[in-house]
Tab-separated table of N, CA, C and O in Angstrom:
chain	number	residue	atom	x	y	z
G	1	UNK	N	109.204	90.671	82.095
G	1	UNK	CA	107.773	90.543	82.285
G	1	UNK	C	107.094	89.987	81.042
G	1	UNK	O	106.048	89.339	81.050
G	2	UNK	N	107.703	90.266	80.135
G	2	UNK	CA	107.002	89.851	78.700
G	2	UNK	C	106.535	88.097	78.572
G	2	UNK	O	105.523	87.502	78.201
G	3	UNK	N	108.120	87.631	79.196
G	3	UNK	CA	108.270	86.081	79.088
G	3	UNK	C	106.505	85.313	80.028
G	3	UNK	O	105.819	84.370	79.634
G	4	UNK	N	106.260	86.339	81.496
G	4	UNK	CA	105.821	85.833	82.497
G	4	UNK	C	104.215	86.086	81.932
G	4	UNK	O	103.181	85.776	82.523
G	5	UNK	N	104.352	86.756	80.584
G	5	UNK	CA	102.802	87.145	80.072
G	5	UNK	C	102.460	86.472	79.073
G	5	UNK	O	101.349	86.121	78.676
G	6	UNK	N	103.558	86.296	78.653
G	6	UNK	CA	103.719	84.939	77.382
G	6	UNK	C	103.062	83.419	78.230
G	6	UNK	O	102.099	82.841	77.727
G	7	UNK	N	103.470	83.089	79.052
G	7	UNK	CA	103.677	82.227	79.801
G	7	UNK	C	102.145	81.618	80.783
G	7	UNK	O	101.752	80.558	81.269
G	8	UNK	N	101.737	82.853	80.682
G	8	UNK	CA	100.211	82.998	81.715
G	8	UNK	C	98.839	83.229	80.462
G	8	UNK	O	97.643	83.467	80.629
G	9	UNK	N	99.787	83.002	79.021
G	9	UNK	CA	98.846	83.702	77.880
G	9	UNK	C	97.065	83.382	77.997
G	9	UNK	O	96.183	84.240	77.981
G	10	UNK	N	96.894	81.947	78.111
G	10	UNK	CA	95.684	81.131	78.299
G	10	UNK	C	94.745	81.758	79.196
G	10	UNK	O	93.683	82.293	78.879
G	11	UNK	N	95.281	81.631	80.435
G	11	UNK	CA	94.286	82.228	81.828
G	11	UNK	C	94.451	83.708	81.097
G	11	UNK	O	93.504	83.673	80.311
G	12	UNK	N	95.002	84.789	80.928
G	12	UNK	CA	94.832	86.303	80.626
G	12	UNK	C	93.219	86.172	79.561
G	12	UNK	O	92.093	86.668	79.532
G	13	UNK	N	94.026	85.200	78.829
G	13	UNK	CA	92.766	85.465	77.246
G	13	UNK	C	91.612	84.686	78.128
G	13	UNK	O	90.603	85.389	78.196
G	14	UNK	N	91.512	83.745	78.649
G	14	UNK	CA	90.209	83.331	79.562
G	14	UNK	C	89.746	84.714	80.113
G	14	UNK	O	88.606	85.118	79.881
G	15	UNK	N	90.674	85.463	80.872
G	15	UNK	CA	89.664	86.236	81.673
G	15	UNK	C	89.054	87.447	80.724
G	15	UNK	O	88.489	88.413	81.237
G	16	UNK	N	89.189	87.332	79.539
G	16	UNK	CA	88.924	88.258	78.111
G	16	UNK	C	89.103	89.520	78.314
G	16	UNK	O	88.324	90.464	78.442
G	17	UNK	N	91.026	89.347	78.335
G	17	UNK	CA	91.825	90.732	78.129
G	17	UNK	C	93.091	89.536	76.903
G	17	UNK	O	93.348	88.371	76.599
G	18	UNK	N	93.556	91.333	76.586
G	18	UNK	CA	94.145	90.995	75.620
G	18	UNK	C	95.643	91.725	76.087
G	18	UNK	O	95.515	92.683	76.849
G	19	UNK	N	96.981	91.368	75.710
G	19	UNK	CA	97.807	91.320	75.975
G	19	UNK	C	98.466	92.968	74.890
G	19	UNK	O	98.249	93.164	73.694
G	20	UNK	N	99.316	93.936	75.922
G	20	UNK	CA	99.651	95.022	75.219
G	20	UNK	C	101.073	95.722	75.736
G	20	UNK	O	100.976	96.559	76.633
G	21	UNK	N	102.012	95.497	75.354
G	21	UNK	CA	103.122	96.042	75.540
G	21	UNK	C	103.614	96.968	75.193
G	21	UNK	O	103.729	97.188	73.987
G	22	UNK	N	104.218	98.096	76.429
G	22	UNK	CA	104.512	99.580	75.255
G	22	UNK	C	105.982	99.154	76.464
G	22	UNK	O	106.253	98.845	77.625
G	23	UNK	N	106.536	99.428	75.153
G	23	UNK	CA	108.165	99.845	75.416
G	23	UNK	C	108.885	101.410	75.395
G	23	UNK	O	108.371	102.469	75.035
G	24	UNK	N	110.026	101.196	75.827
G	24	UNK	CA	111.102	102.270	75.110
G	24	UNK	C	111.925	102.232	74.052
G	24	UNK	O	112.923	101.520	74.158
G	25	UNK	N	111.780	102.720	73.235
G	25	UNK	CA	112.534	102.181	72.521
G	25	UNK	C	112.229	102.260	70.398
G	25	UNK	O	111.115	102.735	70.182
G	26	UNK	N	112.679	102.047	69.618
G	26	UNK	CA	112.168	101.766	68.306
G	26	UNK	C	111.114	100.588	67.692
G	26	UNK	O	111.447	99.480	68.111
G	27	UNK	N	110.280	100.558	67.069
G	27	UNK	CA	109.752	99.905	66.604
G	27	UNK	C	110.395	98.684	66.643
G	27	UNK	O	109.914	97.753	67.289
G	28	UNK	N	111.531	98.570	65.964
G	28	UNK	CA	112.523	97.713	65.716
G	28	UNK	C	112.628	96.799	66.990
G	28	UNK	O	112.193	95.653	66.882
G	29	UNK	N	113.100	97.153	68.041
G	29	UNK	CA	113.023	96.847	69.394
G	29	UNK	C	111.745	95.826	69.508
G	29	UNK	O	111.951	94.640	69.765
G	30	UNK	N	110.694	96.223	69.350
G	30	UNK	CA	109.486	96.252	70.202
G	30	UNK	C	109.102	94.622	69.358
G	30	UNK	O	108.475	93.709	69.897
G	31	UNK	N	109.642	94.597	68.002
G	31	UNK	CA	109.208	93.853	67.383
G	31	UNK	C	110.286	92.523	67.554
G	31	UNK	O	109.862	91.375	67.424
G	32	UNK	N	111.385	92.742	67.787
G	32	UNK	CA	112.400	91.821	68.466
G	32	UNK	C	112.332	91.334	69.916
G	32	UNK	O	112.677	90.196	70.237
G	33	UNK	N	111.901	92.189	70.720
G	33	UNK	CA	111.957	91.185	72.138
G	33	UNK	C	110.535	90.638	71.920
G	33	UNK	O	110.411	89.459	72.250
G	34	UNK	N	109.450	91.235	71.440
G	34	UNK	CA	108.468	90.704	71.436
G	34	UNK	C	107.872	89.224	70.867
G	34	UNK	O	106.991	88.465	71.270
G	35	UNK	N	108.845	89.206	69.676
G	35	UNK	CA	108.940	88.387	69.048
G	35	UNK	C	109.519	86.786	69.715
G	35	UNK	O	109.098	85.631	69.646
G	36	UNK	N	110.634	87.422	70.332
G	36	UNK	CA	111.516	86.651	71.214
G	36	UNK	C	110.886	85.619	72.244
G	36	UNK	O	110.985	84.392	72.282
G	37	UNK	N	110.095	86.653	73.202
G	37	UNK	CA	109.749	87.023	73.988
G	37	UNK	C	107.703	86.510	74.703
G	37	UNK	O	107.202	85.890	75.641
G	38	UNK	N	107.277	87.242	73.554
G	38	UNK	CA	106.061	87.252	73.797
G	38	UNK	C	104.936	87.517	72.700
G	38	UNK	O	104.003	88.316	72.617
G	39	UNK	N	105.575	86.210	71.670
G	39	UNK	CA	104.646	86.334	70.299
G	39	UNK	C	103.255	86.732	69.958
G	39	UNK	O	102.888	87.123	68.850
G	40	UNK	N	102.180	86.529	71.507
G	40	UNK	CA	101.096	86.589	71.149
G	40	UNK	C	100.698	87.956	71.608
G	40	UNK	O	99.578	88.417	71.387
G	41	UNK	N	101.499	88.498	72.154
G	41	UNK	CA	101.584	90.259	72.854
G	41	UNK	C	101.312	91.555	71.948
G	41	UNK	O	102.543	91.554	71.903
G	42	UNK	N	101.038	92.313	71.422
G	42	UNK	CA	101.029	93.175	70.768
G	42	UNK	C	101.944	94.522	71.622
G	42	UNK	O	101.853	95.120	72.694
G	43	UNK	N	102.907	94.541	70.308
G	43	UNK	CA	103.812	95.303	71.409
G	43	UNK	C	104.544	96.836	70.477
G	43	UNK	O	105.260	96.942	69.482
G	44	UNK	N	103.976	97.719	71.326
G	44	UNK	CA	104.782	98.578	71.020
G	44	UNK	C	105.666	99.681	71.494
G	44	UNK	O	105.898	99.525	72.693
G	45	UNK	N	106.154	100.570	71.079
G	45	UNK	CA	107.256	101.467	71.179
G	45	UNK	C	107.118	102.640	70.618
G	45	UNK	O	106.554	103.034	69.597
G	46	UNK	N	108.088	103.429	71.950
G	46	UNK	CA	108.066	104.496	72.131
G	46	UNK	C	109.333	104.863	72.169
G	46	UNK	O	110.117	103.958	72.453
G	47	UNK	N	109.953	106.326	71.894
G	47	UNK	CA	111.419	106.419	71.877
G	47	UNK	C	111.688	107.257	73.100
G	47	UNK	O	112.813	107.352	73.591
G	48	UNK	N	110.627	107.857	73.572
G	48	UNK	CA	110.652	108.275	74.611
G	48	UNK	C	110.076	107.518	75.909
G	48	UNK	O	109.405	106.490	75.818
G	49	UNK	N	110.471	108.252	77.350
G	49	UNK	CA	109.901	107.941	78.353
G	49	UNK	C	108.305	108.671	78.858
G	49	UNK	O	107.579	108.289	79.776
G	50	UNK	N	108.095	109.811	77.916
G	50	UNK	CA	106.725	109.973	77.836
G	50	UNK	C	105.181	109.516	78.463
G	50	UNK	O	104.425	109.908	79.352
G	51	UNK	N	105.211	108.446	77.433
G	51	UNK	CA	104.510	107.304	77.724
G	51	UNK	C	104.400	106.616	79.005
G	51	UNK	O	103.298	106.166	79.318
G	52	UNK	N	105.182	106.505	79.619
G	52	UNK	CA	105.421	105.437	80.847
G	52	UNK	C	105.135	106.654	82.000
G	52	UNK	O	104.448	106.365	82.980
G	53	UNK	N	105.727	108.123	81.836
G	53	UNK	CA	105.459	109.050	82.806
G	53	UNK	C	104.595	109.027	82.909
G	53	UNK	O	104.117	108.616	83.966
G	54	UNK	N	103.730	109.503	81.766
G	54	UNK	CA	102.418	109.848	81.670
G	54	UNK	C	101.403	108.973	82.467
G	54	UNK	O	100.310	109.469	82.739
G	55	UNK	N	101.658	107.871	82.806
G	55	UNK	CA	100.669	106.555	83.211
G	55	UNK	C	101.532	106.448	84.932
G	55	UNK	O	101.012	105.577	85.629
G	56	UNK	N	102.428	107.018	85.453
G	56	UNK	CA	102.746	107.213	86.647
G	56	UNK	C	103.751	106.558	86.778
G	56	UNK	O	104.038	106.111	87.889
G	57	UNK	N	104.407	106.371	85.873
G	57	UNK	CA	105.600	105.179	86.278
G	57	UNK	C	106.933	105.954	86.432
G	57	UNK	O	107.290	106.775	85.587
G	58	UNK	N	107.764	105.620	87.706
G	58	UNK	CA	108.761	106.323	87.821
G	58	UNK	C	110.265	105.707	87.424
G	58	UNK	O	110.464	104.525	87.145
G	59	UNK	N	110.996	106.462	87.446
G	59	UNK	CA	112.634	106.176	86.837
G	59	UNK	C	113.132	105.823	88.234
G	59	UNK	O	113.000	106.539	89.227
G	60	UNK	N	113.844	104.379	88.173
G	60	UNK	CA	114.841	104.367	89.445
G	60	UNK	C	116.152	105.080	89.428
G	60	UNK	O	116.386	105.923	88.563
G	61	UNK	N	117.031	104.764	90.375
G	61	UNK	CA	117.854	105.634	91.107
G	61	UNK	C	118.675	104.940	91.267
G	61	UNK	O	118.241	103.789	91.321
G	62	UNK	N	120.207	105.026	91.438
G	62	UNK	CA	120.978	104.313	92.564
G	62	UNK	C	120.622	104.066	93.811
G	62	UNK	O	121.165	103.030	94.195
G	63	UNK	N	119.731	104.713	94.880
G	63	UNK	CA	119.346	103.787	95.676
G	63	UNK	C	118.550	102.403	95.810
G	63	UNK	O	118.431	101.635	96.765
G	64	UNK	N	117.923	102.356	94.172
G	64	UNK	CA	117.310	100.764	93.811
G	64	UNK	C	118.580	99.749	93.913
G	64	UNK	O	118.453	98.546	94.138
G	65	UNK	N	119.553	100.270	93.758
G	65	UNK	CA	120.479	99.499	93.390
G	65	UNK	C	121.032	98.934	94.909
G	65	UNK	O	122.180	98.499	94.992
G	66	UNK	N	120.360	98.961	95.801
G	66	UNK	CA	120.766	98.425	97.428
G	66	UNK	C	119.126	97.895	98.125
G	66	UNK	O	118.880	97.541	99.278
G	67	UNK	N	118.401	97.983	97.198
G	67	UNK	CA	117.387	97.073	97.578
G	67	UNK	C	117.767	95.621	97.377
G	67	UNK	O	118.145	95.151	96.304
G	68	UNK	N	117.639	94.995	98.451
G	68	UNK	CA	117.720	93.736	98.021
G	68	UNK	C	116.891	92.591	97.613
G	68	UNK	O	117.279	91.424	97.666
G	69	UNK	N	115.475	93.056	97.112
G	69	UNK	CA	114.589	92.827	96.511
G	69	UNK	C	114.874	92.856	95.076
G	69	UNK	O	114.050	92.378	94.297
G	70	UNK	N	116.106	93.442	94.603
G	70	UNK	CA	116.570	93.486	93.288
G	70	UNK	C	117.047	92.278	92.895
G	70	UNK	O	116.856	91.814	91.770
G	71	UNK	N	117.687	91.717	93.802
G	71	UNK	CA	119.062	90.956	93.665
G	71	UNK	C	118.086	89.479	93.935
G	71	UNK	O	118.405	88.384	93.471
G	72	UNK	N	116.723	89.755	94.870
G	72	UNK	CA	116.279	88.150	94.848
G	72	UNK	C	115.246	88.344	93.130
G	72	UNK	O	115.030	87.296	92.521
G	73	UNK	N	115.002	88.952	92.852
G	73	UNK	CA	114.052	89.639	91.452
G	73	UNK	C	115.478	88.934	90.420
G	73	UNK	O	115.337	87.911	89.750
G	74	UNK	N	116.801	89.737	90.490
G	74	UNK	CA	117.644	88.875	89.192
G	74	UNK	C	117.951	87.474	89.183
G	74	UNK	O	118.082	86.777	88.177
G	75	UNK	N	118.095	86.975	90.839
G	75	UNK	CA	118.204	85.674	90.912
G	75	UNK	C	117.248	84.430	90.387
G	75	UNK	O	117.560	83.306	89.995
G	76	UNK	N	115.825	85.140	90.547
G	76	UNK	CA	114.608	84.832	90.117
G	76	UNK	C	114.722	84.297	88.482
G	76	UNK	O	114.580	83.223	87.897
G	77	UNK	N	115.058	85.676	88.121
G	77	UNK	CA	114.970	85.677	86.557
G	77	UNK	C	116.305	84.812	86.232
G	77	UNK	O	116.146	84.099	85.242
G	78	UNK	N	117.295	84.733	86.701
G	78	UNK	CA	118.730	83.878	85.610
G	78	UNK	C	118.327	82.702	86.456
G	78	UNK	O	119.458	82.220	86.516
G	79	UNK	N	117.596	81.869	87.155
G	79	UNK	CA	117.391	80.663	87.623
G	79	UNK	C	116.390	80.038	86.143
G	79	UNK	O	116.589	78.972	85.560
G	80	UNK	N	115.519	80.879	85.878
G	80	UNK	CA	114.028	80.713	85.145
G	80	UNK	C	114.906	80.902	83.499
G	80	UNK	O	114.321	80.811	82.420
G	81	UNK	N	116.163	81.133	83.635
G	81	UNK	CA	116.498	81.145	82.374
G	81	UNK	C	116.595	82.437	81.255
G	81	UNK	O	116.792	82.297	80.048
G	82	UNK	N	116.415	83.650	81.933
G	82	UNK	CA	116.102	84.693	81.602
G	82	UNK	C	118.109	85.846	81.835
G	82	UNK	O	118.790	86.040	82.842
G	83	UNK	N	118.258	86.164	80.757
G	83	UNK	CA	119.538	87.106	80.834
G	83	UNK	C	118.523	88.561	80.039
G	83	UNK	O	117.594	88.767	79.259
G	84	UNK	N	119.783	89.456	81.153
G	84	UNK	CA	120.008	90.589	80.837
G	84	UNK	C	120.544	90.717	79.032
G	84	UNK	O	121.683	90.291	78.838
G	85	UNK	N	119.934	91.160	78.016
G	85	UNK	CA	120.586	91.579	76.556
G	85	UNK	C	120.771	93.260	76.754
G	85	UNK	O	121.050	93.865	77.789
G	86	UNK	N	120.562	93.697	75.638
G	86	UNK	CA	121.128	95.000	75.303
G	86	UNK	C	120.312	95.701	75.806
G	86	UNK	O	119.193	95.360	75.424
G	87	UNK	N	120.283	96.701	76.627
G	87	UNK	CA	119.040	97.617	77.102
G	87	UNK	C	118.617	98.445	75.949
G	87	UNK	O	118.903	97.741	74.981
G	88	UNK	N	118.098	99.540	75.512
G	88	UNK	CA	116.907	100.275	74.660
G	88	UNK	C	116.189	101.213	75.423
G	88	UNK	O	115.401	100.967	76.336
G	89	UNK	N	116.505	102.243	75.003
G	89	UNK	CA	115.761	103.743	75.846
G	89	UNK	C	116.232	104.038	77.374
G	89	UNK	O	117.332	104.229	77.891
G	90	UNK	N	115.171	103.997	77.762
G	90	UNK	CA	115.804	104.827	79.722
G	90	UNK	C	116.315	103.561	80.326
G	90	UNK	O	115.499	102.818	80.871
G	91	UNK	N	117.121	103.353	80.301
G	91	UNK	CA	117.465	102.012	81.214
G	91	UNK	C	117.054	102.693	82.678
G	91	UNK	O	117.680	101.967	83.450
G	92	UNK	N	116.618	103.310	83.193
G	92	UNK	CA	116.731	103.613	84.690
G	92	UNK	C	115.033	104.123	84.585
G	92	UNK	O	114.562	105.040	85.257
G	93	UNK	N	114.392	103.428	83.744
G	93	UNK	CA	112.972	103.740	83.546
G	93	UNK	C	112.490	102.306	84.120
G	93	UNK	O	113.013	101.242	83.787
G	94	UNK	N	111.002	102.485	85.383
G	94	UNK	CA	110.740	101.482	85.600
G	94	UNK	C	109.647	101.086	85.128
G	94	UNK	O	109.085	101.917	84.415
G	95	UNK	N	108.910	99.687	85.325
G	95	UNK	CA	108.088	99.436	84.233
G	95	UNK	C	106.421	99.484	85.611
G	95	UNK	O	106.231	99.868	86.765
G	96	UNK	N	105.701	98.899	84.611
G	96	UNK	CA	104.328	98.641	85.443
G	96	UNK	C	103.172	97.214	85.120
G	96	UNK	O	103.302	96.126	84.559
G	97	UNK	N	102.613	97.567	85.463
G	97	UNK	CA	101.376	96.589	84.555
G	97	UNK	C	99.861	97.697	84.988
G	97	UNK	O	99.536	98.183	86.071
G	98	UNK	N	99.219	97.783	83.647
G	98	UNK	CA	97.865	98.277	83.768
G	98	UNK	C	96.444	97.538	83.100
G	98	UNK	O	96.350	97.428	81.878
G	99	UNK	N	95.567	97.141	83.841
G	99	UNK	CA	94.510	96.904	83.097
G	99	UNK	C	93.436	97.931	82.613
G	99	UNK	O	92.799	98.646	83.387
G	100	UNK	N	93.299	97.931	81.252
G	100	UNK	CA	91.909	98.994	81.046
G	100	UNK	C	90.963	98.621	80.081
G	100	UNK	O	91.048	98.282	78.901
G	101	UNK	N	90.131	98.753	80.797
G	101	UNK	CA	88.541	98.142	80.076
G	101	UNK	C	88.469	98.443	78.994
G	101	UNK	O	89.231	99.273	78.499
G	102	UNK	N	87.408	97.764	78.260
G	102	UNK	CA	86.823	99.120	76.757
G	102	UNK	C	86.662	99.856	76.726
G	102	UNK	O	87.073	100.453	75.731
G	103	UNK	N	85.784	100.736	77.914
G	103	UNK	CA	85.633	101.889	78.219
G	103	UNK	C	86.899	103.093	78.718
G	103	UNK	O	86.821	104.266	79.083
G	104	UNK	N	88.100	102.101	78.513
G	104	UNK	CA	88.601	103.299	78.839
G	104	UNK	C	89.496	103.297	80.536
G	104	UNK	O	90.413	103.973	81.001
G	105	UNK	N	88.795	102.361	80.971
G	105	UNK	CA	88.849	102.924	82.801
G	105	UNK	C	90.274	102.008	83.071
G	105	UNK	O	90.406	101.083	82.268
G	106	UNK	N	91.330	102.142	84.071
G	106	UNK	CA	92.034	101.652	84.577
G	106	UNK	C	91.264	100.930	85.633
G	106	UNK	O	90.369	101.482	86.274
G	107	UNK	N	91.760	99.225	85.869
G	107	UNK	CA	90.728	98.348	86.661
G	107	UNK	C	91.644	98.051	87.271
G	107	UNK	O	91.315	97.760	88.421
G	108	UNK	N	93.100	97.936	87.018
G	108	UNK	CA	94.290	97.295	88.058
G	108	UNK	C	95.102	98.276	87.519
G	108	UNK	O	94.829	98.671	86.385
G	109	UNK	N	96.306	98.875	88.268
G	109	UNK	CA	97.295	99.067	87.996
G	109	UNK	C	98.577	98.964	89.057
G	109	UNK	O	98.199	98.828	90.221
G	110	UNK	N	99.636	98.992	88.924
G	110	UNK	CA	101.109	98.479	89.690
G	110	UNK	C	101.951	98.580	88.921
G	110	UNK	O	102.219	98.033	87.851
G	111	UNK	N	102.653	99.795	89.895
G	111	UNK	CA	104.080	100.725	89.273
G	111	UNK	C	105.347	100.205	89.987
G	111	UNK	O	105.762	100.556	91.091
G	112	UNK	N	105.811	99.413	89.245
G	112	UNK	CA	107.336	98.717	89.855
G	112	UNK	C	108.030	99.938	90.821
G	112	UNK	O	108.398	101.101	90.655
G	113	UNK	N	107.990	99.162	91.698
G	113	UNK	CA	109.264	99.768	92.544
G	113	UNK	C	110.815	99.782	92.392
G	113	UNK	O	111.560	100.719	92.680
G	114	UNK	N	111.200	98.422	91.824
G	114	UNK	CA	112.268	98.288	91.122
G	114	UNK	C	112.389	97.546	90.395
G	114	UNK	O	111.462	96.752	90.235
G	115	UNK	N	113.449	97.445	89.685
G	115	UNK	CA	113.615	96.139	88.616
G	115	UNK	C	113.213	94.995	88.387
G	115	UNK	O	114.119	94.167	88.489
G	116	UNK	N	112.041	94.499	88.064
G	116	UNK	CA	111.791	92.771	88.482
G	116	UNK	C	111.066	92.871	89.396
G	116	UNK	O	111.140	92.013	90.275
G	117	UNK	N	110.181	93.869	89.507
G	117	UNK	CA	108.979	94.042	91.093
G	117	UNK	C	107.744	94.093	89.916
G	117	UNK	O	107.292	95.107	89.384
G	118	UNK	N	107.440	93.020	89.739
G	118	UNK	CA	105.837	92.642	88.979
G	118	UNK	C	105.354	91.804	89.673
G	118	UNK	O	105.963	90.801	90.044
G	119	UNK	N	103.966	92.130	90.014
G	119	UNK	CA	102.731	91.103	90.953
G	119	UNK	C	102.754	89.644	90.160
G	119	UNK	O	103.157	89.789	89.006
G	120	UNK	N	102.481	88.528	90.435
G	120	UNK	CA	102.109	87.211	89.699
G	120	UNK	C	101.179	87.564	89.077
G	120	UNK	O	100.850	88.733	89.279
G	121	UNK	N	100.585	86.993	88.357
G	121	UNK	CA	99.840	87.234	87.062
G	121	UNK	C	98.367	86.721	87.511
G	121	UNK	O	97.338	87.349	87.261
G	122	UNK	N	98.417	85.418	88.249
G	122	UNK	CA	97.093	85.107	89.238
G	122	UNK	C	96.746	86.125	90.080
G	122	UNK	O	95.616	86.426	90.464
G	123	UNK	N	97.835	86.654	90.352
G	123	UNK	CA	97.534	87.342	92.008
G	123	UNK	C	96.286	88.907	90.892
G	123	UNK	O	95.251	89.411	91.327
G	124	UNK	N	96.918	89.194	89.604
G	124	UNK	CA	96.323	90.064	89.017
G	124	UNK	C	94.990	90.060	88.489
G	124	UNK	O	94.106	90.915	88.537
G	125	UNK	N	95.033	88.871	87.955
G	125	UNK	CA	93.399	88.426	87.426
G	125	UNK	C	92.799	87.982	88.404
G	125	UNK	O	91.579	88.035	88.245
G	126	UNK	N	93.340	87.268	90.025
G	126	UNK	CA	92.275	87.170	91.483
G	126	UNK	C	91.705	88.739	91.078
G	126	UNK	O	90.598	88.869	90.555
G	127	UNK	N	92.515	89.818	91.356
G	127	UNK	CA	92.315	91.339	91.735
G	127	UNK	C	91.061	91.923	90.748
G	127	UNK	O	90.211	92.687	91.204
G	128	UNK	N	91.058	91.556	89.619
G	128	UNK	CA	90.043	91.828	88.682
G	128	UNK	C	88.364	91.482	88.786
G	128	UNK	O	87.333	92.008	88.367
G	129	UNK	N	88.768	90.123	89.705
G	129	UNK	CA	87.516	89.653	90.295
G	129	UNK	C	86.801	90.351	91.206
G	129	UNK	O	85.606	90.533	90.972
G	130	UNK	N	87.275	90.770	92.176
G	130	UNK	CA	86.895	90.857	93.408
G	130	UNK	C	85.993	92.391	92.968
G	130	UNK	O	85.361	93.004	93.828
């Protein structure tokens, strides 16, 4: 997801949000894929899954692993040029995307269902509009 936020950077900062990544993982981490990844992102880390609970996000299962929404999600990603590296923290932790105002308020949010289940990035800033 980092790459697909990197990637959409222009339209995000048009719609005047700013880009924020919390990981699992060490500092160290956060500052390497990010880097990699999604230079203009501010990204950080957590060593726990804490963080990600706390905001509603759940851990998959072996039954993710027979969705086949997974398998068109990896095909997606190694077509676009994107490999699997070393995982870091809960590997069986899933991710999300949240928007929150200045004030504080959650304006969008979407809790992966499985691996590689993130909305388009238009489809997110349409949603902000409306």
């Amino acid at each position: 997801m980092l790459a697909q936020l990197e990637q959409n950077k222009d339209e995000i900062r048009a719609a005047g949000l700013k880009i924020v990544a919390v990981g699992i993982g060490k500092p160290k981490h956060a500052a390497h894929f990010c880097g990699r990844l999604a230079p203009s992102a501010a990204c950080l880390a957590n060593e726990t899954n804490d963080v990600h609970l706390a905001w509603g996000l759940k851990r998959g299962g072996l039954g993710q692993l027979f969705n086949p929404k997974l398998y068109v999600a990896s095909a997606r990603a190694t077509r676009a040029g994107f490999r699997q590296g070393k995982a870091t923290g809960d590997i069986a932790m899933l991710g999300g995307i949240f928007v929150v105002d200045q004030q504080g308020l959650v304006r969008y949010a979407y809790a992966n269902d499985y691996a590689g289940d993130y909305p388009e990035i238009a489809d997110v800033l349409k949603a902000l509009k409306t």
